[in-house]
mmCIF file of C-alpha atoms in Angstrom:
data_model
loop_
_atom_site.group_PDB
_atom_site.id
_atom_site.type_symbol
_atom_site.label_atom_id
_atom_site.label_comp_id
_atom_site.label_asym_id
_atom_site.label_seq_id
_atom_site.Cartn_x
_atom_site.Cartn_y
_atom_site.Cartn_z
ATOM 1 C CA UNK A 402 0.003 0.015 0.061
ATOM 2 C CA UNK A 403 1.249 3.519 -0.825
ATOM 3 C CA UNK A 404 0.026 7.043 -1.073
ATOM 4 C CA UNK A 405 1.010 9.307 -3.912
ATOM 5 C CA UNK A 406 0.340 13.121 -3.961
ATOM 6 C CA UNK A 407 0.405 15.557 -6.961
ATOM 7 C CA UNK A 408 0.380 19.260 -6.626
ATOM 8 C CA UNK A 409 1.120 22.376 -8.522
ATOM 9 C CA UNK A 410 0.342 25.970 -7.805
ATOM 10 C CA UNK A 411 -0.237 26.482 -4.095
ATOM 11 C CA UNK A 412 1.090 22.958 -3.569
ATOM 12 C CA UNK A 413 3.999 23.715 -1.251
ATOM 13 C CA UNK A 414 1.736 25.295 1.486
ATOM 14 C CA UNK A 415 -0.858 22.546 0.955
ATOM 15 C CA UNK A 416 1.677 19.875 1.414
ATOM 16 C CA UNK A 417 2.968 21.375 4.529
ATOM 17 C CA UNK A 418 -0.607 21.432 5.852
ATOM 18 C CA UNK A 419 -1.229 17.819 4.874
ATOM 19 C CA UNK A 420 2.101 16.316 6.019
ATOM 20 C CA UNK A 421 1.940 18.159 9.351
ATOM 21 C CA UNK A 422 -1.050 16.109 10.313
ATOM 22 C CA UNK A 423 -0.518 13.020 8.017
ATOM 23 C CA UNK A 424 -1.982 9.878 9.663
ATOM 24 C CA UNK A 425 0.655 7.490 10.877
ATOM 25 C CA UNK A 426 -1.459 4.662 12.490
ATOM 26 C CA UNK A 427 -1.066 2.620 9.239
ATOM 27 C CA UNK A 428 2.493 3.376 8.004
ATOM 28 C CA UNK A 429 2.835 3.699 4.311
ATOM 29 C CA UNK A 430 5.308 5.253 1.960
ATOM 30 C CA UNK A 431 4.349 8.620 0.651
ATOM 31 C CA UNK A 432 5.534 9.803 -2.852
ATOM 32 C CA UNK A 433 5.196 13.449 -3.860
ATOM 33 C CA UNK A 434 5.184 15.233 -7.166
ATOM 34 C CA UNK A 435 5.200 18.972 -6.951
ATOM 35 C CA UNK A 436 5.587 21.142 -9.873
ATOM 36 C CA UNK A 437 8.445 23.405 -8.913
ATOM 37 C CA UNK A 438 11.685 24.818 -10.161
ATOM 38 C CA UNK A 439 14.611 22.285 -9.665
ATOM 39 C CA UNK A 440 16.538 24.842 -7.602
ATOM 40 C CA UNK A 441 13.683 25.017 -5.001
ATOM 41 C CA UNK A 442 13.216 21.335 -4.305
ATOM 42 C CA UNK A 443 15.859 21.103 -1.484
ATOM 43 C CA UNK A 444 14.264 24.101 0.141
ATOM 44 C CA UNK A 445 10.890 22.640 -0.170
ATOM 45 C CA UNK A 446 11.959 19.336 1.443
ATOM 46 C CA UNK A 447 13.484 21.345 4.363
ATOM 47 C CA UNK A 448 10.196 23.258 4.814
ATOM 48 C CA UNK A 449 8.167 20.096 4.752
ATOM 49 C CA UNK A 450 10.464 18.382 7.237
ATOM 50 C CA UNK A 451 10.153 21.395 9.631
ATOM 51 C CA UNK A 452 6.334 20.946 9.528
ATOM 52 C CA UNK A 453 5.963 17.116 9.616
ATOM 53 C CA UNK A 454 7.012 14.435 11.988
ATOM 54 C CA UNK A 455 7.618 12.012 9.086
ATOM 55 C CA UNK A 456 11.145 11.715 7.549
ATOM 56 C CA UNK A 457 11.269 13.561 4.225
ATOM 57 C CA UNK A 458 13.818 13.250 1.495
ATOM 58 C CA UNK A 459 14.429 13.875 -2.120
ATOM 59 C CA UNK A 460 13.812 10.622 -4.043
ATOM 60 C CA UNK A 461 16.961 8.815 -5.195
ATOM 61 C CA UNK A 462 17.103 6.454 -8.048
ATOM 62 C CA UNK A 463 17.260 2.749 -6.986
ATOM 63 C CA UNK A 464 16.133 3.378 -3.417
ATOM 64 C CA UNK A 465 13.905 0.768 -1.866
ATOM 65 C CA UNK A 466 10.613 2.502 -0.801
ATOM 66 C CA UNK A 467 9.972 2.137 2.960
ATOM 67 C CA UNK A 468 6.730 2.729 4.883
ATOM 68 C CA UNK A 469 6.696 5.845 6.988
ATOM 69 C CA UNK A 470 8.970 7.878 4.675
ATOM 70 C CA UNK A 471 8.116 10.709 2.383
ATOM 71 C CA UNK A 472 9.852 10.888 -1.021
ATOM 72 C CA UNK A 473 9.685 14.058 -3.064
ATOM 73 C CA UNK A 474 10.441 13.999 -6.789
ATOM 74 C CA UNK A 475 13.568 15.839 -7.661
ATOM 75 C CA UNK A 476 13.591 18.903 -9.930
ATOM 76 C CA UNK A 477 13.061 18.305 -13.793
ATOM 77 C CA UNK A 478 12.864 14.418 -13.378
ATOM 78 C CA UNK A 479 9.906 12.117 -13.512
ATOM 79 C CA UNK A 480 9.486 9.861 -10.498
ATOM 80 C CA UNK A 481 8.026 6.425 -10.902
ATOM 81 C CA UNK A 482 8.142 3.183 -8.948
ATOM 82 C CA UNK A 483 8.966 -0.375 -10.069
ATOM 83 C CA UNK A 484 8.737 -3.778 -8.504
ATOM 84 C CA UNK A 485 11.924 -5.009 -6.759
ATOM 85 C CA UNK A 486 13.338 -8.535 -6.956
ATOM 86 C CA UNK A 487 10.923 -9.357 -3.955
ATOM 87 C CA UNK A 488 7.479 -8.829 -5.350
ATOM 88 C CA UNK A 489 6.355 -6.706 -2.537
ATOM 89 C CA UNK A 490 9.327 -4.325 -2.759
ATOM 90 C CA UNK A 491 8.956 -1.018 -4.573
ATOM 91 C CA UNK A 492 12.018 0.682 -6.023
ATOM 92 C CA UNK A 493 12.148 4.351 -6.925
ATOM 93 C CA UNK A 494 12.919 5.185 -10.610
ATOM 94 C CA UNK A 495 13.900 8.506 -11.969
ATOM 95 C CA UNK A 496 13.420 9.453 -15.673
ATOM 96 C CA UNK A 497 14.484 12.186 -18.076
ATOM 97 C CA UNK A 498 11.568 11.221 -20.338
ATOM 98 C CA UNK A 499 9.917 14.231 -22.119
ATOM 99 C CA UNK A 500 7.635 16.416 -20.003
ATOM 100 C CA UNK A 501 3.977 15.418 -19.718
ATOM 101 C CA UNK A 502 1.452 18.365 -19.795
ATOM 102 C CA UNK A 503 4.448 20.624 -20.033
ATOM 103 C CA UNK A 504 5.783 19.530 -16.679
ATOM 104 C CA UNK A 505 8.487 17.195 -15.365
ATOM 105 C CA UNK A 506 8.048 15.688 -12.922
ATOM 106 C CA UNK A 507 4.470 14.722 -13.720
ATOM 107 C CA UNK A 508 1.917 13.166 -11.318
ATOM 108 C CA UNK A 509 0.440 11.236 -14.229
ATOM 109 C CA UNK A 510 3.627 9.131 -14.634
ATOM 110 C CA UNK A 511 3.885 8.477 -10.838
ATOM 111 C CA UNK A 512 0.353 7.591 -10.552
ATOM 112 C CA UNK A 513 0.466 5.224 -13.505
ATOM 113 C CA UNK A 514 3.453 3.360 -12.143
ATOM 114 C CA UNK A 515 1.578 2.890 -8.916
ATOM 115 C CA UNK A 516 -1.471 1.446 -10.768
ATOM 116 C CA UNK A 517 0.989 -1.105 -12.314
ATOM 117 C CA UNK A 518 2.871 -2.066 -9.112
ATOM 118 C CA UNK A 519 0.585 -1.309 -6.145
ATOM 119 C CA UNK A 520 -2.768 -2.135 -7.810
ATOM 120 C CA UNK A 521 -5.599 -1.960 -5.218
ATOM 121 C CA UNK A 522 -3.179 -0.621 -2.544
ATOM 122 C CA UNK A 523 -2.586 2.584 -4.349
ATOM 123 C CA UNK A 524 -4.107 5.813 -2.916
ATOM 124 C CA UNK A 525 -3.544 8.925 -4.946
ATOM 125 C CA UNK A 526 -4.153 12.551 -3.817
ATOM 126 C CA UNK A 527 -4.582 15.524 -6.121
ATOM 127 C CA UNK A 528 -4.065 18.938 -4.454
ATOM 128 C CA UNK A 529 -4.297 22.369 -5.716
ATOM 129 C CA UNK A 530 -2.819 23.264 -9.083
ATOM 130 C CA UNK A 531 -3.528 24.397 -12.674
ATOM 131 C CA UNK A 532 -3.987 21.956 -15.533
ATOM 132 C CA UNK A 533 -4.881 18.405 -15.700
ATOM 133 C CA UNK A 534 -1.830 16.517 -14.564
ATOM 134 C CA UNK A 535 -2.795 13.505 -12.646
ATOM 135 C CA UNK A 536 -6.042 12.778 -14.437
ATOM 136 C CA UNK A 537 -4.959 9.906 -16.551
ATOM 137 C CA UNK A 538 -2.893 8.463 -13.762
ATOM 138 C CA UNK A 539 -5.881 8.597 -11.473
ATOM 139 C CA UNK A 540 -7.846 6.794 -14.155
ATOM 140 C CA UNK A 541 -5.368 4.107 -14.250
ATOM 141 C CA UNK A 542 -5.290 3.713 -10.492
ATOM 142 C CA UNK A 543 -8.996 3.445 -10.272
ATOM 143 C CA UNK A 544 -9.125 0.888 -12.991
ATOM 144 C CA UNK A 545 -6.936 -1.346 -10.649
ATOM 145 C CA UNK A 546 -9.259 -0.783 -7.586
ATOM 146 C CA UNK A 547 -7.108 2.133 -6.076
ATOM 147 C CA UNK A 548 -8.631 5.165 -4.308
ATOM 148 C CA UNK A 549 -8.630 8.848 -5.496
ATOM 149 C CA UNK A 550 -8.763 11.819 -3.153
ATOM 150 C CA UNK A 551 -9.149 15.378 -4.385
ATOM 151 C CA UNK A 552 -8.864 18.646 -2.651
ATOM 152 C CA UNK A 553 -12.153 20.627 -2.515
ATOM 153 C CA UNK A 554 -12.474 23.907 -4.477
ATOM 154 C CA UNK A 555 -12.947 25.890 -1.273
ATOM 155 C CA UNK A 556 -9.402 25.269 -0.021
ATOM 156 C CA UNK A 557 -7.574 25.299 -3.405
ATOM 157 C CA UNK A 558 -5.316 28.179 -4.444
ATOM 158 C CA UNK A 559 -5.942 27.106 -8.023
ATOM 159 C CA UNK A 560 -8.911 24.757 -8.628
ATOM 160 C CA UNK A 561 -7.497 23.050 -11.810
ATOM 161 C CA UNK A 562 -6.030 19.543 -11.225
ATOM 162 C CA UNK A 563 -8.715 18.614 -8.645
ATOM 163 C CA UNK A 564 -11.508 20.131 -10.856
ATOM 164 C CA UNK A 565 -10.425 17.725 -13.751
ATOM 165 C CA UNK A 566 -10.866 14.636 -11.320
ATOM 166 C CA UNK A 567 -14.317 16.023 -10.266
ATOM 167 C CA UNK A 568 -15.535 16.697 -13.831
ATOM 168 C CA UNK A 569 -14.388 13.144 -14.894
ATOM 169 C CA UNK A 570 -16.254 11.665 -11.725
ATOM 170 C CA UNK A 571 -12.952 9.969 -10.693
ATOM 171 C CA UNK A 572 -12.664 11.323 -7.125
ATOM 172 C CA UNK A 573 -13.765 8.818 -4.438
ATOM 173 C CA UNK A 574 -13.352 11.492 -1.821
ATOM 174 C CA UNK A 575 -13.544 15.338 -2.358
ATOM 175 C CA UNK A 576 -12.468 17.104 0.902
ATOM 176 C CA UNK A 577 -11.106 20.509 1.957
ATOM 177 C CA UNK A 578 -7.353 20.406 2.939
ATOM 178 C CA UNK A 579 -7.869 20.806 6.695
ATOM 179 C CA UNK A 580 -9.951 17.640 6.725
ATOM 180 C CA UNK A 581 -7.865 15.606 4.398
ATOM 181 C CA UNK A 582 -5.505 13.911 7.135
ATOM 182 C CA UNK A 583 -8.697 12.549 8.802
ATOM 183 C CA UNK A 584 -10.084 11.309 5.561
ATOM 184 C CA UNK A 585 -6.824 9.636 4.584
ATOM 185 C CA UNK A 586 -6.594 8.042 7.999
ATOM 186 C CA UNK A 587 -10.084 6.513 7.512
ATOM 187 C CA UNK A 588 -9.072 5.205 3.950
ATOM 188 C CA UNK A 589 -5.848 3.785 5.154
ATOM 189 C CA UNK A 590 -7.485 1.923 8.040
ATOM 190 C CA UNK A 591 -10.142 0.521 5.656
ATOM 191 C CA UNK A 592 -7.612 -0.590 3.022
ATOM 192 C CA UNK A 593 -5.300 -2.199 5.575
ATOM 193 C CA UNK A 594 -8.224 -4.140 6.998
ATOM 194 C CA UNK A 595 -9.329 -5.290 3.487
ATOM 195 C CA UNK A 596 -5.756 -6.331 2.541
ATOM 196 C CA UNK A 597 -5.418 -8.225 5.867
ATOM 197 C CA UNK A 598 -8.656 -10.077 5.151
ATOM 198 C CA UNK A 599 -7.830 -11.053 1.635
#
């Protein structure tokens, strides 16, 4: 099970708010794609770490994904995950593939890779931002039984990426940012129980 978050305009502050209260009772890895200039990524990670009790780092190619850690995509490289030698392991992969929707990293690629590797255990979150990045990735996650959460318009700085999900009727949960940690906690507990029973 893993959580992936996509954000653009207004995302850094939204990520601070979400990660400060991120539910920890069901430990999962958290993968983040934030549309941001490469030179600001390290500063973003420092700001997020100051706000959150979770360890946060810039994603490194070949790293084994661990529950309870937050991995932020580096500047100007796509972040995806692949299966490791042990089937349950996820390995971080970085790519210089062309931008998607004019951005690199793109949430679509991260979400799509989770759909292939994590299947029903994938939970994707789309926060404030312009454009439609994340839409196709969410579609792939939903097709494999994953869950999609979108930030409600009332708390978005730019209601673009979440709007795309809402208009496509792909969001399972639409919630204002202050209520998102509680909503994610409920989803994680439900998913953990379902996986344990399967």
